[in-house]
């Protein structure tokens, strides 16, 4: 049982952490703060300036959510600290149990994000979500630059 539980808990907790921890060791903190804050502000401005939709919801449904989700997870997780941790766990524990534990952790976190997104989308108008997201990105970027 520890072969599944230890990777499940470790990978689950590490996934909740921020990937910038690795970047902070490679890039000076001041530069990292300015770059990440500026990126947040840019994304926020782009969201706010994007063509405003009317109250009608455009059909922006992804053609194949399986492939989109798979590609998103593959690219964002490749080489991150949880993947490295999973490899290290496999040197000590049964690799199949480590795989099971890590997959269960990722599944749990993904399901939570999916259901939260679905819950919010059902209760808020897309225009409000878009504006709030844009404003939030600008505020977070400004806070990162100003307060570090």
C-alpha positions as MATLAB code, in Angstrom:
seq = 'XXXXXXXXXXXXXXXXXXXXXXXXXXXXXXXXXXXXXXXXXXXXXXXXXXXXXXXXXXXXXXXXXXXXXXXXXXXXXXXXXXXXXXXXXXXXXXXXXXXXXXXXXXXXXXXXXXXXXXXXXXXXXXXXXXXXXXXXXXXXXXXXXXXX';
ca = [
       0.000    0.000    0.000;
       2.815    2.536    0.646;
       3.863    1.970   -2.975;
       0.647    3.734   -4.036;
       0.021    6.071   -1.093;
       3.444    7.721   -0.911;
       3.542    8.717   -4.608;
      -0.163    9.658   -4.513;
       0.253   12.048   -1.589;
       3.639   13.404   -2.684;
       2.701   13.979   -6.318;
      -0.690   15.374   -5.347;
       0.834   17.899   -2.959;
       3.648   18.809   -5.335;
       1.168   19.407   -8.160;
      -0.587   21.942   -5.976;
       2.702   23.814   -5.705;
       3.928   26.352   -8.218;
       6.243   25.433  -11.080;
       8.042   28.753  -10.686;
      10.043   27.209   -7.849;
      12.387   25.640  -10.393;
      12.583   28.806  -12.479;
      13.480   30.851   -9.401;
      16.677   28.866   -9.008;
      17.754   29.584  -12.585;
      16.676   33.204  -13.124;
      17.366   36.181  -10.821;
      14.317   36.870   -8.663;
      13.901   40.511   -9.745;
      13.926   39.605  -13.426;
      11.590   36.690  -12.864;
       9.177   38.954  -10.980;
       9.131   41.571  -13.755;
       8.760   38.976  -16.511;
       6.005   37.013  -14.822;
       4.146   40.150  -13.716;
       4.377   41.628  -17.207;
       3.121   38.400  -18.732;
       0.113   38.391  -16.398;
      -0.648   42.031  -17.261;
      -0.310   41.334  -20.995;
      -2.663   38.357  -20.817;
      -5.137   40.428  -18.787;
      -5.083   43.259  -21.328;
      -5.524   40.814  -24.201;
      -8.501   39.244  -22.445;
     -10.072   42.655  -21.779;
      -9.439   43.900  -25.330;
     -10.644   40.729  -26.980;
     -13.740   41.125  -29.084;
     -16.541   41.497  -26.591;
     -19.259   38.967  -27.090;
     -22.868   39.884  -26.685;
     -25.001   37.933  -24.271;
     -25.260   35.243  -26.927;
     -22.794   32.459  -26.297;
     -20.691   31.709  -29.336;
     -19.954   28.093  -30.030;
     -16.332   27.878  -28.946;
     -16.509   24.216  -28.121;
     -13.258   22.359  -28.618;
     -13.544   19.817  -31.412;
     -11.863   17.031  -29.461;
     -11.453   17.721  -25.739;
      -9.581   14.444  -25.197;
      -6.702   15.432  -27.471;
      -6.698   19.022  -26.226;
      -6.573   17.932  -22.593;
      -3.963   15.287  -23.326;
      -1.720   17.762  -25.147;
      -2.161   20.399  -22.444;
      -1.189   18.008  -19.642;
       1.650   16.470  -21.666;
       3.261   19.815  -22.422;
       2.724   21.384  -19.006;
       3.881   18.377  -16.992;
       6.859   17.296  -19.102;
      10.004   17.591  -16.991;
       8.400   19.280  -13.992;
       9.224   18.439  -10.385;
       6.410   15.913  -10.010;
       7.629   13.927  -12.993;
      11.127   13.899  -11.536;
       9.700   12.850   -8.154;
       7.758   10.017   -9.797;
      10.968    8.776  -11.401;
      12.733    8.865   -8.059;
       9.878    7.009   -6.347;
      10.118    4.317   -9.023;
      13.709    3.629   -7.969;
      12.544    2.691   -4.452;
       8.986    1.408   -4.895;
       7.215   -0.834   -7.364;
       7.059    1.210  -10.604;
       3.506    0.057  -11.396;
       2.318    1.150   -7.964;
       4.117    4.490   -8.364;
       2.395    4.934  -11.735;
      -0.949    4.134  -10.121;
      -0.380    6.596   -7.268;
       0.780    9.420   -9.521;
      -2.069    8.891  -11.976;
      -4.609    8.880   -9.147;
      -3.177   12.158   -7.813;
      -3.357   13.798  -11.247;
      -6.845   12.399  -11.816;
      -8.064   13.734   -8.473;
      -6.713   17.237   -9.104;
      -7.951   17.277  -12.703;
     -11.456   16.206  -11.693;
     -11.583   18.938   -9.057;
     -10.565   21.573  -11.640;
     -13.009   20.231  -14.246;
     -15.991   20.221  -11.906;
     -15.147   23.652  -10.497;
     -14.949   25.033  -14.043;
     -18.242   23.406  -14.998;
     -19.885   24.695  -11.802;
     -18.750   28.278  -12.443;
     -19.615   28.179  -16.156;
     -23.179   27.126  -15.355;
     -23.695   30.034  -12.970;
     -21.889   32.964  -14.566;
     -22.307   34.679  -17.929;
     -19.276   34.253  -20.228;
     -18.917   38.032  -20.529;
     -18.624   38.394  -16.741;
     -16.137   35.526  -16.492;
     -14.020   37.071  -19.250;
     -13.984   40.537  -17.668;
     -13.230   39.172  -14.205;
     -10.414   37.033  -15.601;
      -8.875   39.995  -17.433;
      -9.064   42.257  -14.392;
      -7.722   39.521  -12.136;
      -4.737   38.905  -14.440;
      -3.898   42.635  -14.527;
      -4.205   42.942  -10.735;
      -2.109   39.840  -10.102;
       0.575   40.994  -12.536;
       0.705   44.412  -10.909;
       0.908   42.856   -7.441;
       3.743   40.558   -8.520;
       5.760   43.485   -9.885;
       5.034   45.912   -7.027;
       5.014   43.629   -4.003;
       7.095   40.732   -5.289;
];
